[in-house]
GROMACS .gro file of C-alpha atoms in nm:
model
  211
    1UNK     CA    1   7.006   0.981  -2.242
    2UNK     CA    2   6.645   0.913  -2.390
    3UNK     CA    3   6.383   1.103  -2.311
    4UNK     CA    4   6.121   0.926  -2.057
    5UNK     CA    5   5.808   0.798  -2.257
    6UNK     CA    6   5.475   0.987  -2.172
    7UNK     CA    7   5.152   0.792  -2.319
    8UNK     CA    8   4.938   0.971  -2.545
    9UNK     CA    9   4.638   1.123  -2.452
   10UNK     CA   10   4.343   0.941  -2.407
   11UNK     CA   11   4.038   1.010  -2.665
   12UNK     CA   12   3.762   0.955  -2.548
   13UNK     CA   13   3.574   1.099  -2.867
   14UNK     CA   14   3.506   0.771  -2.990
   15UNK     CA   15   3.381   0.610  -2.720
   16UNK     CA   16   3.164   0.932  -2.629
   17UNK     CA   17   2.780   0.891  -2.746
   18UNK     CA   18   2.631   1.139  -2.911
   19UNK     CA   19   2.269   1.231  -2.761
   20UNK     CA   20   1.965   1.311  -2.971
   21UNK     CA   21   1.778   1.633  -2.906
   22UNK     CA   22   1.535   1.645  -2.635
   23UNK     CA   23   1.172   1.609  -2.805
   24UNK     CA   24   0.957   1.911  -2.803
   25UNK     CA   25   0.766   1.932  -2.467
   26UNK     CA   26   1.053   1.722  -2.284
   27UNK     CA   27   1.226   1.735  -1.940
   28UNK     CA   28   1.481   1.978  -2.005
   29UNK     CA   29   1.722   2.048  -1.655
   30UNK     CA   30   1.488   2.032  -1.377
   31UNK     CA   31   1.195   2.181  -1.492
   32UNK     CA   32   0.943   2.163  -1.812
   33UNK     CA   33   0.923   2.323  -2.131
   34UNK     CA   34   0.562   2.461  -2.093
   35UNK     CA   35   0.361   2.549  -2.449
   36UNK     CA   36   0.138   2.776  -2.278
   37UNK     CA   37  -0.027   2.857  -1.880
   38UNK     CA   38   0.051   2.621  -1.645
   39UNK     CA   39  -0.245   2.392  -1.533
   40UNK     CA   40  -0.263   2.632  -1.197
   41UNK     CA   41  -0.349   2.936  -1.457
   42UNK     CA   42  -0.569   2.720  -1.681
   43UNK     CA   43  -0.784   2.609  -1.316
   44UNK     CA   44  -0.773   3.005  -1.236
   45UNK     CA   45  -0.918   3.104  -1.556
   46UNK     CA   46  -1.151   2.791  -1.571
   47UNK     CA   47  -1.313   2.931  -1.229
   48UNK     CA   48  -1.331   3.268  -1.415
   49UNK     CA   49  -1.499   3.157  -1.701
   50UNK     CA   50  -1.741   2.917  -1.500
   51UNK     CA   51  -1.869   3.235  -1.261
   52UNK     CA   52  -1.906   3.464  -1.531
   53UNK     CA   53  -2.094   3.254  -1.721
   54UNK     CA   54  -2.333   3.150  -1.478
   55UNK     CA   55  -2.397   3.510  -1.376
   56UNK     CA   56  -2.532   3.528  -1.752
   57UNK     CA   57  -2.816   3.359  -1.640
   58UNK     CA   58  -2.973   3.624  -1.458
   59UNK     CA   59  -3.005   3.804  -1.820
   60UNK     CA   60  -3.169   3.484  -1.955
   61UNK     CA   61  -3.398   3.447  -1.689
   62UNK     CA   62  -3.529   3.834  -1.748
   63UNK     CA   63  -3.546   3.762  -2.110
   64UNK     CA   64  -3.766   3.453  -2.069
   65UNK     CA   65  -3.986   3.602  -1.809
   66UNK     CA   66  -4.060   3.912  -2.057
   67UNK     CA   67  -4.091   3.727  -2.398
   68UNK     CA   68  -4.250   3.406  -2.262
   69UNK     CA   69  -4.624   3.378  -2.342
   70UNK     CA   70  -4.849   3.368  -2.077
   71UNK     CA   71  -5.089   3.069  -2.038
   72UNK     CA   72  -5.396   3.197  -1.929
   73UNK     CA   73  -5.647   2.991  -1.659
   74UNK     CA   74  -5.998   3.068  -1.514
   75UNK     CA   75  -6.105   3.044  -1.175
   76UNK     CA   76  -6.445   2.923  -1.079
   77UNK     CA   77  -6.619   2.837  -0.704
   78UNK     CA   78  -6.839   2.492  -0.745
   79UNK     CA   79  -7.009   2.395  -0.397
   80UNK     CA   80  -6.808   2.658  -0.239
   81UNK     CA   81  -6.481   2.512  -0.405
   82UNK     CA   82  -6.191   2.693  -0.595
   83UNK     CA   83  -6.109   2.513  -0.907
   84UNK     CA   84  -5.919   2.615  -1.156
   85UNK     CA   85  -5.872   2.506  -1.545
   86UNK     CA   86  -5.720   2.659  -1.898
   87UNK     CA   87  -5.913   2.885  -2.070
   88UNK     CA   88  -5.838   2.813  -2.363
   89UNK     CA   89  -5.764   2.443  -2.382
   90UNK     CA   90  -5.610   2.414  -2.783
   91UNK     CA   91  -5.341   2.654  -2.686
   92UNK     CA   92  -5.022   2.616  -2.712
   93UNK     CA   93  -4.888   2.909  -2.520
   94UNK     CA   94  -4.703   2.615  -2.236
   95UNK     CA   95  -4.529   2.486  -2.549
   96UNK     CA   96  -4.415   2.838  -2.626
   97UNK     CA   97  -4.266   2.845  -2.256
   98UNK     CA   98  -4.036   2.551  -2.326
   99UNK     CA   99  -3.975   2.684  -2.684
  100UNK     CA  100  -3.884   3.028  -2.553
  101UNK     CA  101  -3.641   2.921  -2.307
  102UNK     CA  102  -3.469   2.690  -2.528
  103UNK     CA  103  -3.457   2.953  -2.832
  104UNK     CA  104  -3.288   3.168  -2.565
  105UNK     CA  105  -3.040   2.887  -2.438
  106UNK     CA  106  -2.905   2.825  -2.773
  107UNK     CA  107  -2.846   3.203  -2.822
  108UNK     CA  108  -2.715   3.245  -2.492
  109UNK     CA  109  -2.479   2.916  -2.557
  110UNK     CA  110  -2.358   3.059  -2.920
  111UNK     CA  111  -2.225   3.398  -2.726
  112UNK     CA  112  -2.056   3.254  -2.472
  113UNK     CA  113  -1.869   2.990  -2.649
  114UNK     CA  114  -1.772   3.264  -2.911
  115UNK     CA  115  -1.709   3.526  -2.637
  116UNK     CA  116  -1.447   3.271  -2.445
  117UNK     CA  117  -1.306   3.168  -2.762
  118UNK     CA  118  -1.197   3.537  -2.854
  119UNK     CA  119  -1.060   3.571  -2.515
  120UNK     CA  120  -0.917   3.196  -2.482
  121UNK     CA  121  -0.804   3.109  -2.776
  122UNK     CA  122  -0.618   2.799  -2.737
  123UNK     CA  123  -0.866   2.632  -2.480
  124UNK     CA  124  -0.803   2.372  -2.314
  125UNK     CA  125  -0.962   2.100  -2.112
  126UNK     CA  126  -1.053   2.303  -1.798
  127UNK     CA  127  -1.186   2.593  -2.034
  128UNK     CA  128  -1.424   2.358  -2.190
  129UNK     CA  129  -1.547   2.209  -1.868
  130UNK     CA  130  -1.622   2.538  -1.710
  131UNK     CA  131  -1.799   2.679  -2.050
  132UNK     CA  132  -2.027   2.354  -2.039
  133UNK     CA  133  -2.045   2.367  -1.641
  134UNK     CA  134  -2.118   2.757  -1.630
  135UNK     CA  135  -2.374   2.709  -1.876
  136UNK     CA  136  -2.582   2.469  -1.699
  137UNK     CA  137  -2.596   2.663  -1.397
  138UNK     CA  138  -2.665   2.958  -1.593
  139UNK     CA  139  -2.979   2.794  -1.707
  140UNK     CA  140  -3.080   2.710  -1.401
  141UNK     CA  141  -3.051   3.040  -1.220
  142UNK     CA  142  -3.251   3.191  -1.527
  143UNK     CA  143  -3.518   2.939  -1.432
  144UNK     CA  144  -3.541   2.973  -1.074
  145UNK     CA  145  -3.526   3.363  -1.163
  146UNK     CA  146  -3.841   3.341  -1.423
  147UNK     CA  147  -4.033   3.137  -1.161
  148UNK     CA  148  -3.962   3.382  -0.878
  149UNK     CA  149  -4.092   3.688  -1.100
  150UNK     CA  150  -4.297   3.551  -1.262
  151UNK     CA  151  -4.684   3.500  -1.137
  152UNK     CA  152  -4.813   3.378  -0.820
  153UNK     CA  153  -4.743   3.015  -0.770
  154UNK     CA  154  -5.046   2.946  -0.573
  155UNK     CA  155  -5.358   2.961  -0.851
  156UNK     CA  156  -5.617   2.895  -0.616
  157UNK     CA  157  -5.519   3.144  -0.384
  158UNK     CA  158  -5.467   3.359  -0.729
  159UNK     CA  159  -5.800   3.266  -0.878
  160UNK     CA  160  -6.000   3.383  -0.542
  161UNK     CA  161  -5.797   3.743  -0.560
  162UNK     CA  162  -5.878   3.797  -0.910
  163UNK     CA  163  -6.253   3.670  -0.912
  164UNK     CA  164  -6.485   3.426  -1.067
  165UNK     CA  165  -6.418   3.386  -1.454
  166UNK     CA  166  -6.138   3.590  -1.408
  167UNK     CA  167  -5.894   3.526  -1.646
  168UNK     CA  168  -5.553   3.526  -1.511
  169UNK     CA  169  -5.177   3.384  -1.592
  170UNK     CA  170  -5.047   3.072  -1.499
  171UNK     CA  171  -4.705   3.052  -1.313
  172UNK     CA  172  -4.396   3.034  -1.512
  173UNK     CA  173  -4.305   2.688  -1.532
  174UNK     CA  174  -4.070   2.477  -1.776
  175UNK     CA  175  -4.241   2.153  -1.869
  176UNK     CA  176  -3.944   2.041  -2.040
  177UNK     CA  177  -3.627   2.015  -1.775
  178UNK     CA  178  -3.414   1.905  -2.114
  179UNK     CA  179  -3.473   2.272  -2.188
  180UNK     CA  180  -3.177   2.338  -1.928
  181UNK     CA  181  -2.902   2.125  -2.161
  182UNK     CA  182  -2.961   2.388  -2.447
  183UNK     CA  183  -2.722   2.623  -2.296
  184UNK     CA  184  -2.485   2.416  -2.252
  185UNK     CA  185  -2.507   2.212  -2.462
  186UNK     CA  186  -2.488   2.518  -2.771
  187UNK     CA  187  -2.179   2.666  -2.604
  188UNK     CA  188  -1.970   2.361  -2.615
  189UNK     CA  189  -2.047   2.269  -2.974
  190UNK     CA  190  -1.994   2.639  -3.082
  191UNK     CA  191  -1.682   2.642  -2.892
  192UNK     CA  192  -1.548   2.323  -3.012
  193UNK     CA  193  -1.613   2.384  -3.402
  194UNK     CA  194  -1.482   2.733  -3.329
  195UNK     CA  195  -1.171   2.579  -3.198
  196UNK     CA  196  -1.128   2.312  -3.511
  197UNK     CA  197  -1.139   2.565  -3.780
  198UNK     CA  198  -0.986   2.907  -3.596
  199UNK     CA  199  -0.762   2.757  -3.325
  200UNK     CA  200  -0.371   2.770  -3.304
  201UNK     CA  201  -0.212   2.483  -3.436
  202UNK     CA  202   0.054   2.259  -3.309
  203UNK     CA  203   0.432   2.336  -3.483
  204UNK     CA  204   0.508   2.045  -3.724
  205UNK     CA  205   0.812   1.802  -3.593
  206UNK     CA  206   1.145   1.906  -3.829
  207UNK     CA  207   1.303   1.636  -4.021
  208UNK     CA  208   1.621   1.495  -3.918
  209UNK     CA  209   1.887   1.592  -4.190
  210UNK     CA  210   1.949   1.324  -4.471
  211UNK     CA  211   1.572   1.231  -4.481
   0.00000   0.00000   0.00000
């Protein structure tokens, strides 16, 4: 009596395919490797970064209303009219307005950037966006702030308080509007050459065996 044939088992080995790694960053399961935040955390600390750095501006606008020259003007009354005109009119003191806000911009945009850098350090889009954003609103607060303390904006009405040829200081103005892009403008730069030479780097891709 012969023993009933049973087939061999199947192998399926080499019909099986083998699969390459997953690249670095891939859809592994059903969710993500993430190198870093998520962009929810990045948009949180974005909106951080863009409030605090705007609230700077409030320091920038007391600096440039104390260390901004003052242009001085004259009142006088002709046929029982206010005008009003420089005193001195070869100085450059509404220059030094401009110059003085800008000067403080570009130190203003050199802390930030390295401030956010120390506490950021591997940026990111949104990060950049609210530096740059959070700056220019920074700058204008501080110029809206100067304005408001500084002098009267009215100089007729100021010229009749103080007097005939009384000398008296022109309202804090900025001539220049470009001057609110220096903020900005210094802590994305800063941030971005900060970034080049200091910030993490990407892992280098292994090479596949027998290469």
């Amino acid at each position: 009596m012969t023993a009933p044939l049973t087939p061999p088992p199947h192998d399926d080995s080499a019909h099986q395919v083998r699969q390459a790694p997953p690249p670095a960053g891939a859809p592994v399961g059903d969710g993500y490797e993430q190198d870093g935040p998520g962009m929810r955390t990045e948009l949180r600390e974005a909106a951080v970064v863009t409030v605090a750095v705007a609230l700077g501006g409030v320091l920038l606008g007391l600096l440039w209303w104390w260390l901004a020259p003052r242009v001085p003007l004259v009142g006088d009354e002709i046929d029982k009219s206010w005008v009003v005109y420089l005193k001195d009119t070869e100085g450059e003191q509404a220059v030094g307005v401009d110059g003085t806000f800008i000067l403080l911009g570009l130190a203003f945009g050199l802390v930030s950037a390295v401030v956010v850098f120390l506490l950021r350090r591997r940026g990111g889009v949104p990060l950049v966006v609210a530096l740059g954003l959070g700056g220019l609103l920074g700058s204008v607060l501080a110029w809206r702030l100067g304005v408001w303390l500084g002098p009267e904006s009215d100089v007729l009405a100021h010229a009749r308080a103080a007097g005939k040829g009384v000398t008296f200081s022109a309202p804090l103005k900025l001539s220049a509007k470009g001057a609110l892009l220096a903020w900005p403008l210094a802590g994305l730069l800063v941030h971005l050459g900060l970034t080049a030479l200091f910030g993490p780097r990407d892992p280098e891709p292994p090479y596949a065996e027998g290469r």
